Short mmCIF file of C-alpha atoms and ligand atoms in Angstrom, two decimals:
data_model
loop_
_atom_site.label_atom_id
_atom_site.label_comp_id
_atom_site.label_asym_id
_atom_site.label_seq_id
_atom_site.Cartn_x
_atom_site.Cartn_y
_atom_site.Cartn_z
CA UNK A 137 0.00 0.00 0.00
CA UNK A 138 1.33 3.41 -0.88
CA UNK A 139 2.23 5.72 1.96
CA UNK A 140 -0.10 8.50 0.83
CA UNK A 141 -3.06 6.09 0.90
CA UNK A 142 -2.26 5.00 4.45
CA UNK A 143 -2.03 8.61 5.65
CA UNK A 144 -5.38 9.47 4.11
CA UNK A 145 -7.02 6.32 5.60
CA UNK A 146 -5.69 7.13 9.06
CA UNK A 147 -6.84 10.77 8.79
CA UNK A 148 -10.40 9.80 7.79
CA UNK A 149 -10.43 7.12 10.50
CA UNK A 150 -9.38 9.57 13.22
CA UNK A 151 -12.03 12.06 12.12
CA UNK A 152 -14.74 9.34 12.25
CA UNK A 153 -13.49 8.22 15.68
CA UNK A 154 -13.58 11.81 16.97
CA UNK A 155 -17.21 12.27 15.84
CA UNK A 156 -18.29 8.92 17.34
CA UNK A 157 -16.47 9.67 20.59
CA UNK A 158 -18.09 13.11 20.86
CA UNK A 159 -21.55 11.57 20.40
CA UNK A 160 -20.85 8.90 23.02
CA UNK A 161 -19.10 11.12 25.56
CA UNK A 162 -20.65 14.60 25.44
CA UNK A 163 -24.31 13.59 25.25
CA UNK A 164 -25.56 12.45 28.69
CA UNK A 165 -27.18 9.21 27.54
CA UNK A 166 -27.50 7.72 31.02
CA UNK A 167 -28.46 9.23 34.39
CA UNK A 168 -25.57 9.80 36.80
CA UNK A 169 -24.60 6.69 38.70
CA UNK A 170 -25.67 6.36 42.33
CA UNK A 171 -24.45 2.83 43.01
CA UNK A 172 -21.21 0.86 43.03
CA UNK A 173 -22.77 -1.90 40.91
CA UNK A 174 -23.80 0.66 38.31
CA UNK A 175 -20.15 1.87 38.12
CA UNK A 176 -19.02 -1.64 37.16
CA UNK A 177 -21.76 -1.81 34.52
CA UNK A 178 -20.65 1.58 33.21
CA UNK A 179 -17.09 0.29 32.96
CA UNK A 180 -18.28 -2.62 30.79
CA UNK A 181 -20.36 -0.17 28.77
CA UNK A 182 -17.34 2.04 28.06
CA UNK A 183 -15.11 -0.96 27.37
CA UNK A 184 -17.55 -2.08 24.66
CA UNK A 185 -18.11 1.48 23.40
CA UNK A 186 -14.37 2.11 22.87
CA UNK A 187 -14.08 -1.14 20.89
CA UNK A 188 -17.12 -0.12 18.84
CA UNK A 189 -15.66 3.32 18.11
CA UNK A 190 -12.36 1.79 16.93
CA UNK A 191 -14.11 -0.64 14.58
CA UNK A 192 -16.49 2.05 13.37
CA UNK A 193 -13.53 4.32 12.56
CA UNK A 194 -11.75 1.57 10.62
CA UNK A 195 -14.82 0.63 8.58
CA UNK A 196 -15.82 4.27 7.98
CA UNK A 197 -12.29 5.15 6.81
CA UNK A 198 -12.13 2.29 4.30
CA UNK A 199 -15.66 2.96 2.99
CA UNK A 200 -15.17 6.73 2.64
CA UNK A 201 -11.78 6.27 0.99
CA UNK A 202 -13.17 3.65 -1.44
CA UNK A 203 -16.20 5.80 -2.32
CA UNK A 204 -13.98 8.72 -3.29
CA UNK A 205 -10.99 6.90 -4.77
CA UNK A 206 -12.89 4.25 -6.77
CA UNK A 207 -16.00 6.22 -7.78
CA UNK A 208 -17.35 5.76 -11.32
CA UNK A 209 -15.74 8.16 -13.77
CA UNK A 210 -17.33 9.44 -16.97
CA UNK A 211 -16.65 7.26 -20.04
CA UNK A 212 -15.31 4.38 -17.96
CA UNK A 213 -17.66 1.35 -18.07
CA UNK A 214 -14.92 -1.26 -17.69
CA UNK A 215 -14.98 -3.94 -14.94
CA UNK A 216 -12.34 -4.06 -12.25
CA UNK A 217 -9.57 -6.65 -12.41
CA UNK A 218 -10.66 -10.12 -11.13
CA UNK A 219 -9.14 -10.99 -7.75
CA UNK A 220 -9.21 -14.05 -5.55
CA UNK A 221 -9.64 -12.55 -2.05
CA UNK A 222 -6.92 -12.07 0.54
CA UNK A 223 -5.99 -14.80 3.01
CA UNK A 224 -4.20 -12.45 5.40
CA UNK A 225 -7.23 -10.13 5.60
CA UNK A 226 -9.61 -13.04 6.18
CA UNK A 227 -7.51 -14.39 9.05
CA UNK A 228 -7.34 -10.89 10.56
CA UNK A 229 -11.08 -10.18 10.39
CA UNK A 230 -11.83 -13.56 11.98
CA UNK A 231 -9.18 -13.51 14.69
CA UNK A 232 -9.57 -9.89 15.84
CA UNK A 233 -13.36 -10.08 16.47
CA UNK A 234 -12.88 -13.45 18.24
CA UNK A 235 -10.37 -11.85 20.60
CA UNK A 236 -12.58 -8.78 21.16
CA UNK A 237 -15.76 -10.79 21.85
CA UNK A 238 -13.86 -13.03 24.26
CA UNK A 239 -12.50 -9.98 26.06
CA UNK A 240 -16.02 -8.49 26.34
CA UNK A 241 -17.34 -11.78 27.77
CA UNK A 242 -14.58 -11.97 30.37
CA UNK A 243 -14.99 -8.33 31.46
CA UNK A 244 -18.80 -8.75 31.66
CA UNK A 245 -18.54 -11.99 33.64
CA UNK A 246 -16.17 -10.39 36.15
CA UNK A 247 -18.47 -7.35 36.58
CA UNK A 248 -21.55 -9.57 37.02
CA UNK A 249 -19.79 -11.76 39.58
CA UNK A 250 -18.63 -8.71 41.54
CA UNK A 251 -22.12 -7.18 41.42
CA UNK A 252 -23.58 -10.38 42.86
CA UNK A 253 -21.21 -10.47 45.81
CA UNK A 254 -22.74 -9.54 49.16
CA UNK A 255 -20.53 -8.41 52.06
CA UNK A 256 -21.33 -10.08 55.39
CA UNK A 257 -22.37 -6.70 56.84
CA UNK A 258 -25.42 -5.74 54.83
CA UNK A 259 -29.01 -4.61 55.10
CA UNK A 260 -31.80 -6.86 53.91
CA UNK A 261 -34.98 -5.47 52.33
CA UNK A 262 -37.92 -7.60 51.25
CA UNK A 263 -39.55 -6.11 48.16
CA UNK A 264 -43.16 -7.04 47.42
CA UNK A 265 -44.54 -6.20 43.97
CA UNK A 266 -48.24 -6.25 43.18
CA UNK A 267 -50.54 -4.60 40.65
CA UNK A 268 -49.67 -1.70 40.85
CA UNK A 269 -47.50 -0.82 43.81
CA UNK A 270 -44.25 -1.64 45.55
CA UNK A 271 -43.81 -2.21 49.25
CA UNK A 272 -40.56 -2.56 51.12
CA UNK A 273 -40.12 -4.27 54.47
CA UNK A 274 -37.03 -4.42 56.64
CA UNK A 275 -36.80 -7.72 58.56
CA UNK A 276 -34.00 -6.33 60.75
CA UNK A 277 -36.45 -3.71 62.07
CA UNK A 278 -39.58 -5.38 63.35
CA UNK A 279 -42.82 -4.12 61.85
CA UNK A 280 -41.10 -1.72 59.45
CA UNK A 281 -42.83 -1.68 56.06
CA UNK A 282 -42.77 1.32 53.76
CA UNK A 283 -43.98 2.40 50.35
CA UNK A 284 -40.59 4.07 49.85
CA UNK A 285 -37.25 2.30 49.59
CA UNK A 286 -35.05 4.16 52.07
CA UNK A 287 -31.41 3.11 52.08
CA UNK A 288 -28.37 4.19 54.10
CA UNK A 289 -25.41 5.55 52.12
CA UNK A 290 -22.48 3.19 51.38
CA UNK A 291 -24.07 0.12 52.93
CA UNK A 292 -24.63 -2.96 50.78
CA UNK A 293 -28.30 -3.91 50.53
CA UNK A 294 -29.72 -7.24 49.51
CA UNK A 295 -33.17 -6.94 47.95
CA UNK A 296 -35.30 -10.08 48.04
CA UNK A 297 -38.00 -9.66 45.43
CA UNK A 298 -41.39 -11.35 45.43
CA UNK A 299 -44.63 -10.78 43.54
CA UNK A 300 -48.22 -11.27 44.66
CA UNK A 301 -49.75 -11.58 41.20
CA UNK A 302 -47.94 -11.25 37.86
CA UNK A 303 -44.35 -10.67 36.74
CA UNK A 304 -43.02 -7.21 37.57
CA UNK A 305 -39.47 -5.93 37.29
CA UNK A 306 -37.56 -3.73 39.72
CA UNK A 307 -35.43 -0.97 38.24
CA UNK A 308 -33.76 2.17 39.55
CA UNK A 309 -31.87 3.65 36.56
CA UNK A 310 -29.26 5.29 38.80
CA UNK A 311 -28.49 1.90 40.39
CA UNK A 312 -28.14 0.38 36.94
CA UNK A 313 -29.64 -3.07 37.37
CA UNK A 314 -33.00 -4.70 36.68
CA UNK A 315 -34.43 -7.74 38.39
CA UNK A 316 -37.77 -9.45 37.76
CA UNK A 317 -40.22 -10.11 40.60
CA UNK A 318 -41.82 -13.43 39.68
CA UNK A 319 -44.78 -15.04 41.50
CA UNK A 320 -43.79 -18.24 43.28
CA UNK A 321 -40.05 -17.60 43.49
CA UNK A 322 -37.74 -15.15 45.24
CA UNK A 323 -35.18 -13.25 43.21
CA UNK A 324 -32.38 -11.08 44.56
CA UNK A 325 -30.42 -7.97 43.74
CA UNK A 326 -27.47 -6.36 45.51
CA UNK A 327 -27.26 -2.56 45.66
CA UNK A 328 -24.59 -0.41 47.28
CA UNK A 329 -25.78 3.21 47.16
CA UNK A 330 -22.92 5.68 46.87
CA UNK A 331 -24.70 9.00 46.29
CA UNK A 332 -27.36 10.77 48.39
CA UNK A 333 -30.60 11.58 46.60
CA UNK A 334 -34.10 10.54 45.63
CA UNK A 335 -34.47 8.25 42.64
CA UNK A 336 -37.43 6.64 40.88
CA UNK A 337 -38.19 2.94 41.35
CA UNK A 338 -39.70 1.93 38.03
CA UNK A 339 -41.61 -1.23 37.14
CA UNK A 340 -40.06 -2.27 33.85
CA UNK A 341 -42.18 -5.30 32.95
CA UNK A 342 -45.58 -4.69 31.35
CA UNK A 343 -47.84 -5.95 34.15
CA UNK A 344 -51.30 -4.57 33.37
CA UNK A 345 -53.12 -1.31 32.83
CA UNK A 346 -51.48 0.44 35.78
CA UNK A 347 -47.94 -0.56 34.74
CA UNK A 348 -46.89 2.98 33.84
CA UNK A 349 -48.02 4.21 37.29
CA UNK A 350 -46.22 1.48 39.23
CA UNK A 351 -43.56 3.73 40.67
CA UNK A 352 -42.03 4.34 44.06
CA UNK A 353 -39.14 6.35 45.43
CA UNK A 354 -35.69 5.13 46.39
CA UNK A 355 -34.18 7.55 48.90
CA UNK A 356 -30.50 7.28 49.80
CA UNK A 357 -29.88 8.86 53.21
CA UNK A 358 -26.99 9.44 55.58
CA UNK A 359 -26.81 6.53 58.08
CA UNK A 360 -27.90 8.79 60.94
CA UNK A 361 -30.93 10.05 59.02
CA UNK A 362 -31.78 6.47 58.11
CA UNK A 363 -31.71 5.39 61.77
CA UNK A 364 -33.96 8.32 62.70
CA UNK A 365 -36.39 7.35 59.94
CA UNK A 366 -36.41 3.72 61.14
CA UNK A 367 -37.20 4.85 64.68
CA UNK A 368 -40.00 7.20 63.56
CA UNK A 369 -41.55 4.55 61.28
CA UNK A 370 -41.47 1.95 64.04
CA UNK A 371 -43.16 4.42 66.37
CA UNK A 372 -45.84 5.08 63.74
CA UNK A 373 -46.30 1.34 63.22
CA UNK A 374 -46.70 0.81 66.97
CA UNK A 375 -49.26 3.61 67.18
CA UNK A 376 -51.10 2.25 64.16
CA UNK A 377 -51.15 -1.22 65.71
CA UNK A 378 -52.60 0.25 68.91
CA UNK A 379 -55.15 2.20 66.92
CA UNK A 380 -55.98 -0.92 64.93
CA UNK A 381 -56.73 -2.85 68.07
CA UNK A 382 -58.72 0.13 69.29
CA UNK A 383 -60.12 0.85 65.83
CA UNK A 384 -61.36 -2.70 65.53
CA UNK A 385 -61.27 -5.16 62.66
CA UNK A 386 -61.89 -2.55 59.94
CA UNK A 387 -58.46 -0.99 60.28
CA UNK A 388 -56.82 -4.41 60.41
CA UNK A 389 -58.62 -5.28 57.15
CA UNK A 390 -57.43 -2.02 55.64
CA UNK A 391 -53.89 -3.18 56.37
CA UNK A 392 -54.14 -6.81 55.28
CA UNK A 393 -56.00 -5.93 52.08
CA UNK A 394 -53.10 -3.71 50.99
CA UNK A 395 -55.21 -0.51 50.78
CA UNK A 396 -52.35 1.49 52.32
CA UNK A 397 -49.97 0.62 49.46
CA UNK A 398 -51.91 3.02 47.23
CA UNK A 399 -53.94 5.28 49.53
CA UNK A 400 -53.20 7.85 52.17
CA UNK A 401 -55.42 7.28 55.22
CA UNK A 402 -54.52 9.04 58.46
CA UNK A 403 -56.15 6.57 60.89
CA UNK A 404 -53.95 3.82 59.39
CA UNK A 405 -50.87 6.06 59.16
CA UNK A 406 -50.41 5.43 55.42
CA UNK A 407 -49.09 8.02 52.96
CA UNK A 408 -49.20 6.45 49.48
CA UNK A 409 -50.43 8.55 46.56
CA UNK A 410 -51.21 6.09 43.75
CA UNK A 411 -54.93 6.36 44.56
CA UNK A 412 -57.04 9.16 46.06
CA UNK A 413 -56.49 10.32 49.65
CA UNK A 414 -59.07 8.48 51.78
CA UNK A 415 -59.22 11.26 54.36
CA UNK A 416 -61.41 13.36 52.02
CA UNK A 417 -64.11 10.84 51.14
CA UNK A 418 -67.02 13.15 51.96
CA UNK A 419 -65.95 15.63 49.28
CA UNK A 420 -65.42 12.79 46.80
CA UNK A 421 -68.88 11.41 47.56
CA UNK A 422 -70.42 14.84 46.98
CA UNK A 423 -68.70 15.09 43.60
CA UNK A 424 -69.91 11.60 42.73
CA UNK A 425 -73.42 12.67 43.84
CA UNK A 426 -73.89 9.76 46.22
CA UNK A 427 -74.41 9.26 49.97
CA UNK A 428 -71.04 8.70 51.67
CA UNK A 429 -71.51 5.12 52.81
CA UNK A 430 -72.96 3.94 49.51
CA UNK A 431 -70.17 5.73 47.65
CA UNK A 432 -67.43 4.07 49.73
CA UNK A 433 -68.98 0.62 49.36
CA UNK A 434 -69.37 0.96 45.59
CA UNK A 435 -65.82 2.27 45.22
CA UNK A 436 -64.45 -0.84 46.95
CA UNK A 437 -66.42 -3.50 45.07
CA UNK A 438 -66.63 -1.67 41.73
CA UNK A 439 -63.68 0.74 41.62
CA UNK A 440 -64.47 1.96 38.10
CA UNK A 441 -67.99 3.15 38.96
CA UNK A 442 -66.60 6.58 39.85
CA UNK A 443 -63.07 7.80 39.09
CA UNK A 444 -61.86 10.81 41.02
CA UNK A 445 -60.46 13.62 38.87
CA UNK A 446 -56.72 13.20 38.27
CA UNK A 447 -56.80 9.41 38.60
CA UNK A 448 -57.22 6.65 36.05
CA UNK A 449 -59.63 3.72 35.80
CA UNK A 450 -58.52 0.07 36.07
CA UNK A 451 -55.70 0.75 38.52
CA UNK A 452 -57.43 -0.48 41.69
CA UNK A 453 -58.00 -4.24 41.79
CA UNK A 454 -61.70 -5.09 41.26
CA UNK A 455 -61.39 -8.32 43.22
CA UNK A 456 -62.58 -7.07 46.62
CA UNK A 457 -66.20 -7.96 45.86
CA UNK A 458 -65.19 -11.62 45.98
CA UNK A 459 -62.13 -11.58 48.27
CA UNK A 460 -63.94 -9.85 51.17
CA UNK A 461 -66.90 -11.39 52.94
CA UNK A 462 -70.07 -9.33 53.43
CA UNK A 463 -69.14 -8.78 57.06
CA UNK A 464 -65.57 -7.78 56.23
CA UNK A 465 -66.84 -5.33 53.63
CA UNK A 466 -69.14 -3.77 56.23
CA UNK A 467 -66.22 -3.43 58.69
CA UNK A 468 -63.99 -1.83 56.06
CA UNK A 469 -66.71 0.63 55.01
CA UNK A 470 -67.34 1.54 58.67
CA UNK A 471 -63.72 2.40 59.40
CA UNK A 472 -63.48 4.45 56.21
CA UNK A 473 -66.62 6.55 56.86
CA UNK A 474 -66.04 6.88 60.61
CA UNK A 475 -63.89 10.00 60.78
CA UNK A 476 -65.14 11.81 57.67
CA UNK A 477 -66.83 15.11 58.35
CU1 CUA B 265 -45.56 -3.88 37.62
CU2 CUA B 265 -45.24 -3.13 35.39
#
């Protein structure tokens, strides 16, 4: 190959590499990492991206050079000289990709193995997925269940994921990993948060009509703030348990039926916002044009009969008509209408 050709090929290749690198590097394609596992995934991502940029530059240089150098010229309809291929080139374009793909596999396998490793000192969180809400319980802290995933900074966390109904998938983009929650089995995910902040927990498996709304918050806190939160939640849970025994079976049903995963209801101490706030049922009933008790009953057994403004139909399960007995339904309605003015 003549020297001038090589120089031109290298120049075009470097220009193509510079453009590809700028697109990869200067556009923020991914949210900023907030977890150690995500950093390892990012390393694999960049390892692969650099290889891709090099190959792209090589291919682009040869194509651009060939388009210009060997373009059709006026008055030249002749065929090119017949050739028989090039053994050296064929060996190179087989061996080089084999080496690169093997390297990518090894780097990925190492990152995956490291991401799966759990230090002996870690926090355990049980994650329950159901249509269409997440709940997080902390077995190390008795009675602590939350609709938010609060995590202390720099402490490894093992999530144990379960599902009550269909397949969901747990994903916090800033933590970089996805894991399915599958009915009947328990799956796991290790997270080591390294940056304070509030991030979205996203369900990333189409699980029904409320899939797009199946979100929660992951909040990474300083260890001291986390301990304070644990203490305050446990106090709330104790108070709620006392109120439940005082408030009778209705409040207990509210809890076991999972109402608090989606609804705010002060007597039960819940603060979820997927569904309407149940502390304002009188106003809702007025808007629906129905007597309060009838309105509450209908909304439990036939959730789509009236949809409060700002909310969507088909999110609340319509199974309570069959899963609750007549007596249980009465108790639940009573506790819900009790403190409404
Ligand atoms: Cu749960 Cu999508």
